[in-house]
Coordinates of C-alpha atoms in Angstrom, one line a residue:
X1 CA 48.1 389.7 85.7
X2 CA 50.1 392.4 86.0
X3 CA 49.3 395.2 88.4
X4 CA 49.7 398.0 85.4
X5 CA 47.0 396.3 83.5
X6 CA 44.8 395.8 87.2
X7 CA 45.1 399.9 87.5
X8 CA 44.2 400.0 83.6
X9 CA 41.0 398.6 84.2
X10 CA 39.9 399.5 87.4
X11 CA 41.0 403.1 86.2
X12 CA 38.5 402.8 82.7
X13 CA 35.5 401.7 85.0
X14 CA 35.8 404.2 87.0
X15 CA 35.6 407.1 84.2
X16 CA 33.1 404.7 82.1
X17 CA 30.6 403.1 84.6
X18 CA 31.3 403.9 88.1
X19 CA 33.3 402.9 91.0
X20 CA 34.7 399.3 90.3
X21 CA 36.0 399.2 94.6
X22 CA 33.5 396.0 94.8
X23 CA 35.9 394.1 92.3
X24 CA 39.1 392.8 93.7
X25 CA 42.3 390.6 92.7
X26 CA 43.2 387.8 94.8
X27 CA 45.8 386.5 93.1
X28 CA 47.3 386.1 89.0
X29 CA 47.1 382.1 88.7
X30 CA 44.0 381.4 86.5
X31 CA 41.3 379.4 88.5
X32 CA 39.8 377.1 86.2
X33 CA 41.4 373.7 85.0
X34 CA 42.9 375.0 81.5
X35 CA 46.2 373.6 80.3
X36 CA 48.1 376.0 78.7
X37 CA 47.8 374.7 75.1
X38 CA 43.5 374.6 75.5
X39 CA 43.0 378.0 76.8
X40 CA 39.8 379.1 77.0
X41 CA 38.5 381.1 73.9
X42 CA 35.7 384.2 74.4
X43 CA 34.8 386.2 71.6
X44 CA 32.5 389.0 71.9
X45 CA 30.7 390.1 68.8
X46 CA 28.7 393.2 68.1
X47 CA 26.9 394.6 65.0
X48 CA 28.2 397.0 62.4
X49 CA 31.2 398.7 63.9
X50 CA 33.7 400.1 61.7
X51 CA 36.9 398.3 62.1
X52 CA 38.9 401.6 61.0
X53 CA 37.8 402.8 64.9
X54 CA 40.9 400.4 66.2
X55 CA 43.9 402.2 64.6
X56 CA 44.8 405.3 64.1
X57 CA 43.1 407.9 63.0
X58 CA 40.3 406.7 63.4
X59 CA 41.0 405.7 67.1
X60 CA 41.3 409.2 68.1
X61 CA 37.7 410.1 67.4
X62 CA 36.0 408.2 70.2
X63 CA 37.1 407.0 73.7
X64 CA 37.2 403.0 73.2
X65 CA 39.6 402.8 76.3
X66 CA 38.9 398.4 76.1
X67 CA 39.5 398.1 72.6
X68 CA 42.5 400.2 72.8
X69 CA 43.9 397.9 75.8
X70 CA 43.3 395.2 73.6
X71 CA 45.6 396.6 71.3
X72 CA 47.8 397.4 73.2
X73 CA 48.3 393.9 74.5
X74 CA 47.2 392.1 72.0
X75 CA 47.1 392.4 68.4
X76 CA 44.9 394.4 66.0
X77 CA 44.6 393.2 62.8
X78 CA 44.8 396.4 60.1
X79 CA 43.0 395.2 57.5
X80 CA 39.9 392.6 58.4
X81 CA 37.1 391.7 56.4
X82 CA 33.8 390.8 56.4
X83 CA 32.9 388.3 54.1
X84 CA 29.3 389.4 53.6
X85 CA 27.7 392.6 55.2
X86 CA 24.7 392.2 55.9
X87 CA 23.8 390.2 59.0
X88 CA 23.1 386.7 58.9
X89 CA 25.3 385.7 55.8
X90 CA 28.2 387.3 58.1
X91 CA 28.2 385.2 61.0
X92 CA 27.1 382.4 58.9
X93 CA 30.4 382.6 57.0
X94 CA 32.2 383.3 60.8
X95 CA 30.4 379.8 62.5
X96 CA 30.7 377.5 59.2
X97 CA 34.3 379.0 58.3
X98 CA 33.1 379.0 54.4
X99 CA 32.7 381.7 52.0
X100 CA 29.0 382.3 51.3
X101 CA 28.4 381.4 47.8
X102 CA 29.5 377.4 49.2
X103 CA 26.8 377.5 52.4
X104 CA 24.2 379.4 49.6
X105 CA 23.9 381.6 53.0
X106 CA 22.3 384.4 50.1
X107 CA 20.5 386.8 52.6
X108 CA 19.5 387.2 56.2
X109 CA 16.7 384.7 55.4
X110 CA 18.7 382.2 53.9
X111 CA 21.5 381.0 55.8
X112 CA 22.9 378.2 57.6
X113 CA 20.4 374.9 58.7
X114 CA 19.9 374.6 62.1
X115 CA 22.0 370.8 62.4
X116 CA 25.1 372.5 60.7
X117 CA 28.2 372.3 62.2
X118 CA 30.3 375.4 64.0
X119 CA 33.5 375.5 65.5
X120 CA 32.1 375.4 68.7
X121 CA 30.1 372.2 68.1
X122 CA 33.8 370.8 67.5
X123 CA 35.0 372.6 70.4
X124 CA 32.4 370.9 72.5
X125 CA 32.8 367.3 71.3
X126 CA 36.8 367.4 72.0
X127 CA 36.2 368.6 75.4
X128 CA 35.0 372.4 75.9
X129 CA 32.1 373.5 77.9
X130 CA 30.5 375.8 75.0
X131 CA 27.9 378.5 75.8
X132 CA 26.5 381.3 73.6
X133 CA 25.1 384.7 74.4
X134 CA 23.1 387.2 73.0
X135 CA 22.9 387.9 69.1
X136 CA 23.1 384.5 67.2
X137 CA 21.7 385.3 63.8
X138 CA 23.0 382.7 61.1
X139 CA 20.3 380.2 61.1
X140 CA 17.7 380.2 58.3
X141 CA 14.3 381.6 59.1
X142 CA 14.8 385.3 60.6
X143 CA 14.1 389.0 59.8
X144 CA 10.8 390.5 59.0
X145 CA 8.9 389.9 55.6
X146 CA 9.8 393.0 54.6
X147 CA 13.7 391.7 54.4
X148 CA 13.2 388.8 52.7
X149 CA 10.8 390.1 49.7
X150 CA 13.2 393.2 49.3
X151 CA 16.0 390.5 48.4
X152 CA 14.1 388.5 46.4
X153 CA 12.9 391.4 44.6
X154 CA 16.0 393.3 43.8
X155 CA 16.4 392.6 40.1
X156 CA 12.8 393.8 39.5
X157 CA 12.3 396.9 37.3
X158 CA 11.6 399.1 40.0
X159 CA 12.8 402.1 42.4
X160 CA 11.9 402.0 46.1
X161 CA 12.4 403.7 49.1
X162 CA 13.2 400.4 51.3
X163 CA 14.3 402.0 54.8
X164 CA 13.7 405.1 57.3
X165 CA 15.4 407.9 57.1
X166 CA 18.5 407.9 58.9
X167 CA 18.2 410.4 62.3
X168 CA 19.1 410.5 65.5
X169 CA 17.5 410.5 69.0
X170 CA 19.2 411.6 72.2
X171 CA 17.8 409.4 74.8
X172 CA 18.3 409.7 78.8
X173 CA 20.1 412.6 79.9
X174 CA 24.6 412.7 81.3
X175 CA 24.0 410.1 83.6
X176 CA 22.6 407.3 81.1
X177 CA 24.7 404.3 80.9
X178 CA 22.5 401.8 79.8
X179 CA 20.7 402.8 76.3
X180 CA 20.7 399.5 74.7
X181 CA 19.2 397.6 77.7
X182 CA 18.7 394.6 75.7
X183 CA 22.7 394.3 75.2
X184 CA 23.6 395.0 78.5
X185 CA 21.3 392.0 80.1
X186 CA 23.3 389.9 77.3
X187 CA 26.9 391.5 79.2
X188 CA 25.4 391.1 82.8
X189 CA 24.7 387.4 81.8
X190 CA 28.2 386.8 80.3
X191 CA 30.1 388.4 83.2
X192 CA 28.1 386.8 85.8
X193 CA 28.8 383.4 83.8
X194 CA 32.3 384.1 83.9
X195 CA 32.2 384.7 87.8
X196 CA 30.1 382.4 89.1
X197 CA 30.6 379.4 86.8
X198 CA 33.5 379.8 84.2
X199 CA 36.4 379.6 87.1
X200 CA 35.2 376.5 88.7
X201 CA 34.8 374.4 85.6
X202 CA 37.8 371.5 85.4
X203 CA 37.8 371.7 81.5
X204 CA 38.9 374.7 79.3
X205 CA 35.4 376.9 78.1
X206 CA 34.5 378.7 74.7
X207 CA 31.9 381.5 75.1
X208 CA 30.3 383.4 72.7
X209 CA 29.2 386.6 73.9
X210 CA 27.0 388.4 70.7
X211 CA 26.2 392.4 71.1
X212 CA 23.4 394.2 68.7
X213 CA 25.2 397.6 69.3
X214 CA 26.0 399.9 67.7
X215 CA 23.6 398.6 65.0
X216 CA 21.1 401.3 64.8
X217 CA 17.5 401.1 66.2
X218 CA 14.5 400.2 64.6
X219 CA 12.7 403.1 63.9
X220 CA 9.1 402.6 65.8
X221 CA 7.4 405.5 64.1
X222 CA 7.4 403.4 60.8
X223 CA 5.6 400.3 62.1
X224 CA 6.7 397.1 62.8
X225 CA 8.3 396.0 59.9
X226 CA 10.9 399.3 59.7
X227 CA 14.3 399.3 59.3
X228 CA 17.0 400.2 61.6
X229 CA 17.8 403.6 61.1
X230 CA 17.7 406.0 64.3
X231 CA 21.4 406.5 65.8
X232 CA 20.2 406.6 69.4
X233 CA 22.4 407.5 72.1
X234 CA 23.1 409.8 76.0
X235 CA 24.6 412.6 76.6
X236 CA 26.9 410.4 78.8
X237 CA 28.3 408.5 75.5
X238 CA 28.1 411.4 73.9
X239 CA 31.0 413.1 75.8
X240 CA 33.5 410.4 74.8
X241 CA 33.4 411.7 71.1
X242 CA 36.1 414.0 70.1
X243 CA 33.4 416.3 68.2
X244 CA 36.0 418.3 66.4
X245 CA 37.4 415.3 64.7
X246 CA 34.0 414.3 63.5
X247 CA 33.8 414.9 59.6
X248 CA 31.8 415.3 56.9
X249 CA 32.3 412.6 54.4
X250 CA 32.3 414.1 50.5
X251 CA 29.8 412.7 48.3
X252 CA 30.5 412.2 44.6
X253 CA 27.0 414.2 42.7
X254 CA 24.6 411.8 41.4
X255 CA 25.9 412.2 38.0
X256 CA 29.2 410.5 39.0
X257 CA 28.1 407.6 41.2
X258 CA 27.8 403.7 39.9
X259 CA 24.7 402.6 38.8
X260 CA 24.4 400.1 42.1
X261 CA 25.2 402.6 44.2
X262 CA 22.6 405.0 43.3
X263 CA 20.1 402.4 43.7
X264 CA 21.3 401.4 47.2
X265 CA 21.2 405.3 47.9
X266 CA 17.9 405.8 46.9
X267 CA 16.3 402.4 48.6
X268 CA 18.0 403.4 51.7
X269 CA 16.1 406.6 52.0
X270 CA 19.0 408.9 51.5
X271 CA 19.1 410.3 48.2
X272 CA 17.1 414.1 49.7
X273 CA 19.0 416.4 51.4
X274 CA 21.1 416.7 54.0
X275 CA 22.0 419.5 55.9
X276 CA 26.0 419.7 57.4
X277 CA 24.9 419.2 61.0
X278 CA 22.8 416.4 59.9
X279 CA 25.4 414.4 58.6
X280 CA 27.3 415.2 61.8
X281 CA 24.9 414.3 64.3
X282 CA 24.3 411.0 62.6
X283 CA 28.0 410.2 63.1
X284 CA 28.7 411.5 66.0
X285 CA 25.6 409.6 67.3
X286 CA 26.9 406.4 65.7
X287 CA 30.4 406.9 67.2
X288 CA 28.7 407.1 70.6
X289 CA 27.4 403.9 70.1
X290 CA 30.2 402.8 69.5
X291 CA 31.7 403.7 72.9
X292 CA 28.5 401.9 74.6
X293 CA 29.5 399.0 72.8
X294 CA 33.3 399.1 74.2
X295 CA 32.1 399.5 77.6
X296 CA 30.5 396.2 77.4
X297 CA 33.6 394.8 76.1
X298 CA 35.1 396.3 79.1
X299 CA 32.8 394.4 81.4
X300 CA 33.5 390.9 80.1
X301 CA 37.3 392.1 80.4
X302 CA 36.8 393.1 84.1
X303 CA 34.9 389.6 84.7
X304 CA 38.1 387.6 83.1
X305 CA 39.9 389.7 85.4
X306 CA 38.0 389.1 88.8
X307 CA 37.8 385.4 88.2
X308 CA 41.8 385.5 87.5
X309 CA 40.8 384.1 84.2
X310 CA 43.3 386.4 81.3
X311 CA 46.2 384.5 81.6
X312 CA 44.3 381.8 80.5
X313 CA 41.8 383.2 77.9
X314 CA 42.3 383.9 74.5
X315 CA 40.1 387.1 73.6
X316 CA 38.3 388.1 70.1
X317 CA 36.5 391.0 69.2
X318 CA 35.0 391.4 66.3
X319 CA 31.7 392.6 64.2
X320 CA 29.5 391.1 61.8
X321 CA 30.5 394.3 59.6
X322 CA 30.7 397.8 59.5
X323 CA 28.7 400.8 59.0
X324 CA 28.5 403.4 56.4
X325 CA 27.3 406.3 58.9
X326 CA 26.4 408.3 55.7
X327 CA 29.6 407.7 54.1
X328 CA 29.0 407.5 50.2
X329 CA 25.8 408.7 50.5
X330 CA 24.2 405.9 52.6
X331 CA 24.0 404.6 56.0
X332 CA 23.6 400.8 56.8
X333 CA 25.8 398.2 55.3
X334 CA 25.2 396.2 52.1
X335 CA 28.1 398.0 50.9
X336 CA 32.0 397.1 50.0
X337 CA 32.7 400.5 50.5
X338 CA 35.4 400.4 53.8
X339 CA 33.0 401.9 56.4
X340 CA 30.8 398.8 55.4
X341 CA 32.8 396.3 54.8
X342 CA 36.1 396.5 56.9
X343 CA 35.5 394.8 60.7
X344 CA 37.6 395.1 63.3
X345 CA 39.7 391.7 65.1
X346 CA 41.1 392.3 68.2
X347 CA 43.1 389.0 69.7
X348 CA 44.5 389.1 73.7
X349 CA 45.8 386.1 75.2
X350 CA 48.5 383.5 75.7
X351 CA 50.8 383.2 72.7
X352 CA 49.4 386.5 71.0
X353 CA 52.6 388.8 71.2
X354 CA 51.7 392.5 72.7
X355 CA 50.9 395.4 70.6
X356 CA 51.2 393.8 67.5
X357 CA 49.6 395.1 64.3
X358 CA 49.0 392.8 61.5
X359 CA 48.7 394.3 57.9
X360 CA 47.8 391.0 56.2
X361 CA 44.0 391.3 54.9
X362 CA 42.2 388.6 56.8
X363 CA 38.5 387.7 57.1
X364 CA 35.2 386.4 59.4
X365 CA 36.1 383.1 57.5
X366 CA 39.5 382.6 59.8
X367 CA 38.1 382.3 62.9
X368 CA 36.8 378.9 62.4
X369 CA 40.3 377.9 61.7
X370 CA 41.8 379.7 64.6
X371 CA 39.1 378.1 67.0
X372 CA 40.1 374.8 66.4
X373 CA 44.0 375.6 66.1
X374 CA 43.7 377.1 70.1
X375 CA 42.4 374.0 71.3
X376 CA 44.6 371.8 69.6
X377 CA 41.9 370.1 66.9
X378 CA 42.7 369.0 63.4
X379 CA 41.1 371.1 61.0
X380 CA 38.1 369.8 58.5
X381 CA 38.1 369.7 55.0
X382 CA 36.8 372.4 52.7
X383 CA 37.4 375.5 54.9
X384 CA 37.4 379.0 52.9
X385 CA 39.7 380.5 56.2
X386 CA 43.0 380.2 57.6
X387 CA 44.4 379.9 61.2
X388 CA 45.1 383.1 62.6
X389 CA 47.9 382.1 64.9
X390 CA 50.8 382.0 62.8
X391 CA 50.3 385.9 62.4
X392 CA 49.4 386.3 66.2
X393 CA 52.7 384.2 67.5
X394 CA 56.5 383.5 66.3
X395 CA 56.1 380.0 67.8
X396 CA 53.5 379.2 65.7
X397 CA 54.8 378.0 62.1
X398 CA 52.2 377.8 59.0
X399 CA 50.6 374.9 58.0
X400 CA 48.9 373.3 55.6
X401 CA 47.3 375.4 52.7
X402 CA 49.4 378.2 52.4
X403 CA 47.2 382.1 53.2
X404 CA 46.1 384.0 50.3
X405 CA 47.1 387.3 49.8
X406 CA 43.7 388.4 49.4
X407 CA 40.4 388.0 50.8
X408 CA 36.9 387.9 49.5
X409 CA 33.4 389.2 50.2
X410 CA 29.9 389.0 48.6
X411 CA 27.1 390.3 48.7
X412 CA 23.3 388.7 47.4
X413 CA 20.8 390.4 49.7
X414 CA 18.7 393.4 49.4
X415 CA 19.3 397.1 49.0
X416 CA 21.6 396.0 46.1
X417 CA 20.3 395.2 42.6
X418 CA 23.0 393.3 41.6
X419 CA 25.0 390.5 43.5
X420 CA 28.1 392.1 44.4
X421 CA 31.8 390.4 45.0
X422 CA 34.7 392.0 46.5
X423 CA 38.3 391.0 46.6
X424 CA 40.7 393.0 48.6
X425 CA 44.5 392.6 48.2
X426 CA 47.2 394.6 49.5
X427 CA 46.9 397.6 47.3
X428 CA 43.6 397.1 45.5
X429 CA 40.0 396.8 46.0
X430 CA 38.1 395.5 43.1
X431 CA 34.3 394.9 43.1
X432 CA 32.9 393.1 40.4
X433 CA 28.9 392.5 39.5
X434 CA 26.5 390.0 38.6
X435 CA 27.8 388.4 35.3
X436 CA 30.4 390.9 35.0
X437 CA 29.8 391.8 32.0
X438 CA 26.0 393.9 32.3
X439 CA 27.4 395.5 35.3
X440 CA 30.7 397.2 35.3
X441 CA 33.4 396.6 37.8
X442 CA 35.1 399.0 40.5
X443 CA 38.6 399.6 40.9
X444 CA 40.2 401.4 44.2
X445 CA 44.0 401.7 44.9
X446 CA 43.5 401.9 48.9
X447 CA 47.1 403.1 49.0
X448 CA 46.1 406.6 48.0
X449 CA 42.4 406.6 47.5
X450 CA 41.2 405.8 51.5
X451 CA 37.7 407.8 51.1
X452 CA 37.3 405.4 47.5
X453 CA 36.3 408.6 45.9
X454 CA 38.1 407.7 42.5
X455 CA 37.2 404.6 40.7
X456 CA 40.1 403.7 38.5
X457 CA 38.3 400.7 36.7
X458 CA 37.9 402.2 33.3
X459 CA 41.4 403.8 33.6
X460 CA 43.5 400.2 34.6
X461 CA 41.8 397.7 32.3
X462 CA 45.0 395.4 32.8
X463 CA 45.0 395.5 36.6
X464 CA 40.8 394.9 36.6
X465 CA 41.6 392.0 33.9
X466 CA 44.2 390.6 36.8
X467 CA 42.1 390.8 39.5
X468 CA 38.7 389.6 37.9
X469 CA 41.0 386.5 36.7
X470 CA 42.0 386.2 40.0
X471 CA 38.2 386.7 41.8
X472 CA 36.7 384.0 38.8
X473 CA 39.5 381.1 40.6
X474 CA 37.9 381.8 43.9
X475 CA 34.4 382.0 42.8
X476 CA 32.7 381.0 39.6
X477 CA 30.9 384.6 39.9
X478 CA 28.6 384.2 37.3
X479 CA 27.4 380.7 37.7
X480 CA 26.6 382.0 41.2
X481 CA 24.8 385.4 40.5
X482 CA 22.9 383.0 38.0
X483 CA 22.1 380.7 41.1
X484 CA 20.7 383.4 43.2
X485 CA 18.4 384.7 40.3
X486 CA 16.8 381.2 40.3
X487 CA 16.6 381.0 44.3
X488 CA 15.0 384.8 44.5
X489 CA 12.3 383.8 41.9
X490 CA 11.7 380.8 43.1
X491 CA 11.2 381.9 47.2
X492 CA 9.2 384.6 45.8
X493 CA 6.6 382.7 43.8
X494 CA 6.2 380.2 46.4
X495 CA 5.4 383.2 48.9
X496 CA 2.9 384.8 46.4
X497 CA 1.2 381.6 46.4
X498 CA 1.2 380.9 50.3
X499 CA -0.7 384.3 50.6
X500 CA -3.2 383.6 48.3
X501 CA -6.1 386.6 48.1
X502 CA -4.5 388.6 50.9
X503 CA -0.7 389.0 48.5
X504 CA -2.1 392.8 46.9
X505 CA -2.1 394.1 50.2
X506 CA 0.4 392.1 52.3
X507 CA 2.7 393.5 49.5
X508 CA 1.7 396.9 49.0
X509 CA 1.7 397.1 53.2
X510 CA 6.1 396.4 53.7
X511 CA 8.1 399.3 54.5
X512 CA 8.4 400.1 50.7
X513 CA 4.2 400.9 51.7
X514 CA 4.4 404.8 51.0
X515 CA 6.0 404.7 47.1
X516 CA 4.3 401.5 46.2
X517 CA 1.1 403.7 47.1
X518 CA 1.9 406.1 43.8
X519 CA 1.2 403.0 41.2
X520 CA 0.7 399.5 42.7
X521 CA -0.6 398.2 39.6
X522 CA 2.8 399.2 37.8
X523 CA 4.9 398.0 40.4
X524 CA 3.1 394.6 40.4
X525 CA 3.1 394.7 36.7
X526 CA 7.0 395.0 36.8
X527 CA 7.0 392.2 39.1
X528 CA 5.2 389.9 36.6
X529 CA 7.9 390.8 34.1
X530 CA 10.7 389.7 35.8
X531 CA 9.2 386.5 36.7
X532 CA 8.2 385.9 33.1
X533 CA 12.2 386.7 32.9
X534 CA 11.8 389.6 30.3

């Protein structure tokens, strides 16, 4: 370890958290019993940050001193993608290293069995000591009832308010470290992990270290089965934000938005008004969360550090995906707008050369890939993702399937009345819809539309007729809109039937309660249509 990056971090703890003096160096040999070509492999991560916060400009709104030293040493990859956002079909599509439509992971109800098989499971069998942290969230089974009727739901003939609000709460007061206590008993566990245990162990480790930050909070004044949508944060994280750099994003009027994202507007609560400082607070809030978030990353670098662990560690840091932060005229995710839908991926280690920035679009998908590449194990059949490393190191040639110069996203879960796909390539975003023909596609040329304020879909029919060609050789999109229909009527009848007498009113009581009160006979009349399939 060099002593420029030992001043680095004890210098960032001190302005972040406090005076580090208890946390020494005793030397730059790593401790533990890792060969060079098995190092160990941490990834830490969180929930809904917005990858464009890791390069400039967006860097220079809020003080992320450990992402920036990741990126600094490391490399930062410029264009990353989620491959679904929304939670659980994320980091399903991260652990099974397979695009969503092949694991049927459809929405945060539906995802991945409990027996499947990660890349760490691998890891573990050829020799790792595996451990995981904190926010799992890709098995089947989670999230409130409120979630999973919403996505099963969304192709019904109705309009309903689905989440809080979006607002903010100031908690604490300057010297509030620790908002999201929850997170930071995740981070004390992972650090002390890595000091007490990680250093000693005679085989190389993988740890998995997940963070709920800077998600927002769950709204408590809207009952149990709310939404996330207060930005909570101190006036401690608060000072890290560059305010004057905080802006407010434009909005295209209702007249001009796509019919999908109206609707997602409207169910997220955010189609009333919104005053300038609104809008300001919310992001500012958000990006102070995001601060919070780094600090933890911060901690599990300072533990790799103290246990003379870096030189030996390969380092990711990710998120699940973004978050709109009332960008297009919502908040949340759900979206494949680029607040939503672009993640950041941070890599530090051996072989990874320093302060390297990687253009090539890349996705969740490829870390299953790169997993098993570090430690040396022959990749599986029928992965969607590619290994990482030959972007990360010059000594690391391609092999096998060559990368595409695109990657893919989709979208099946609620909030959205149509299953969405996206596929991103160098210039171009194009997002098509359900069968792609009752829906109509967007179009964005990211080289000179970064807010995607222009949709040039109806303008470009050749270069939309290109790319949907393209998208249909990845993904049957139709058959597989089709498919989720079926699996959203079916999971929904089969609920109606479980609650017998008590469905009227365990359906008019989700967090859709206060419109469905206005006409619950029409709303379950529409319901009856659409499983009729009128």
């Amino acid at each position: 370890m060099s002593k420029t990056f030992a001043a680095f971090l004890l210098t960032q703890a001190a302005v972040f958290l406090g005076s580090p003096e208890s946390r020494t160096v005793t030397g730059s040999a790593p401790r533990n019993g890792t060969a060079a070509l098995r190092p160990n492999i941490v990834l830490v991560m969180v929930d809904s940050f917005d990858g464009r916060l890791t390069f400039e400009p967006g860097n220079k709104t809020v003080l992320l001193p450990y992402i920036s030293y990741m990126r600094e040493q490391g490399a930062v990859f410029l264009n990353s993608y989620t491959n679904s956002p929304i939670c659980c079909p994320s980091r399903a599509a991260m652990w099974s290293g397979r695009f969503v439509h092949l694991t049927e992971s459809w929405n945060n109800y539906k995802c991945l069995e409990e027996n499947y098989t990660t890349w760490m499971d691998l890891l573990r069998k050829r020799g790792y000591y595996t451990k995981k942290l904190g926010k799992l969230d890709y098995r089947s089974g989670g999230h409130t009832v409120s979630n999973r009727v919403e996505a099963w739901t969304r192709d019904v003939d109705f309009l309903l308010r689905q989440e809080g609000r979006p607002v903010t709460n100031l908690t604490g007061d300057a010297s509030t470290v620790r908002v999201m206590t929850e997170d930071w008993n995740t981070t004390d566990s992972a650090s002390h992990w890595i000091r007490r245990s990680a250093a000693a162990l005679a085989q190389p480790f993988a740890l998995y270290v997940g963070l709920n930050l800077p998600h927002p909070y769950l709204t408590a004044s809207l009952g149990r089965t709310a939404g996330g949508s207060t930005f909570r944060t101190s006036e401690f994280w608060l000072k890290k934000v560059s305010h004057h750099l905080v802006t407010v994003p434009t909005w295209l009027p209702f007249s001009r938005m796509h019919q999908v994202d109206f609707y997602s507007t409207y169910t997220k609560n955010c189609s009333s008004n919104f005053t300038e400082q609104e809008l300001k607070d919310i992001r500012t809030f958000y990006y102070a969360m995001c601060a919070e978030a780094d600090a933890m990353l911060g901690e599990i670098l300072l533990a790799l550090r103290d246990s003379q662990l870096l030189s030996s560690t390969v380092l990711l840091f990710t998120s699940d995906h973004g978050e709109l932060a009332m960008e297009h005229r919502q908040f949340y995710k759900m979206s494949m707008y680029e607040g939503s839908s672009h993640v950041p991926l941070l890599v530090t280690g051996p072989r990874v050369r320093a302060g390297l920035q990687v253009p090539q679009p890349v996705s969740l998908v490829d870390i299953y890939p790169t997993a098993l590449d570090l430690a040396g194990i022959p990749l599986p059949g029928g992965l969607s993702g590619h290994s990482l490393l030959p972007l990360l190191s010059r000594d690391t040639p391609p092999k096998g399937r060559p990368r595409p110069t695109w990657v893919l996203s989709e979208f099946h879960g609620s909030d959205v009345n149509a299953s969405t796909y996206m596929l991103r390539t160098e210039q171009w975003k194009y997002i098509a819809y359900a069968d792609g023909i009752s829906v109509p596609p967007q179009l964005f040329d990211l080289s000179s539309d970064e807010e995607e304020l222009r949709d040039l879909a109806a303008e470009l029919p050749g270069v939309c007729g290109r790319l949907d060609g393209l998208l249909r050789a990845v993904v049957d999109y139709p058959a597989v809109s089709r498919a989720v229909r079926r699996y959203n009527r079916r999971q929904f009848l089969s609920w109606r039937r479980s609650l017998g007498a008590a469905y009227a009113r365990t359906i008019a009581g989700l967090r859709w309660h206060r419109d469905w009160q206005e006409d619950p006979a029409g709303y379950e009349a529409a319901i009856d249509r659409w499983i009729a399939g009128a």
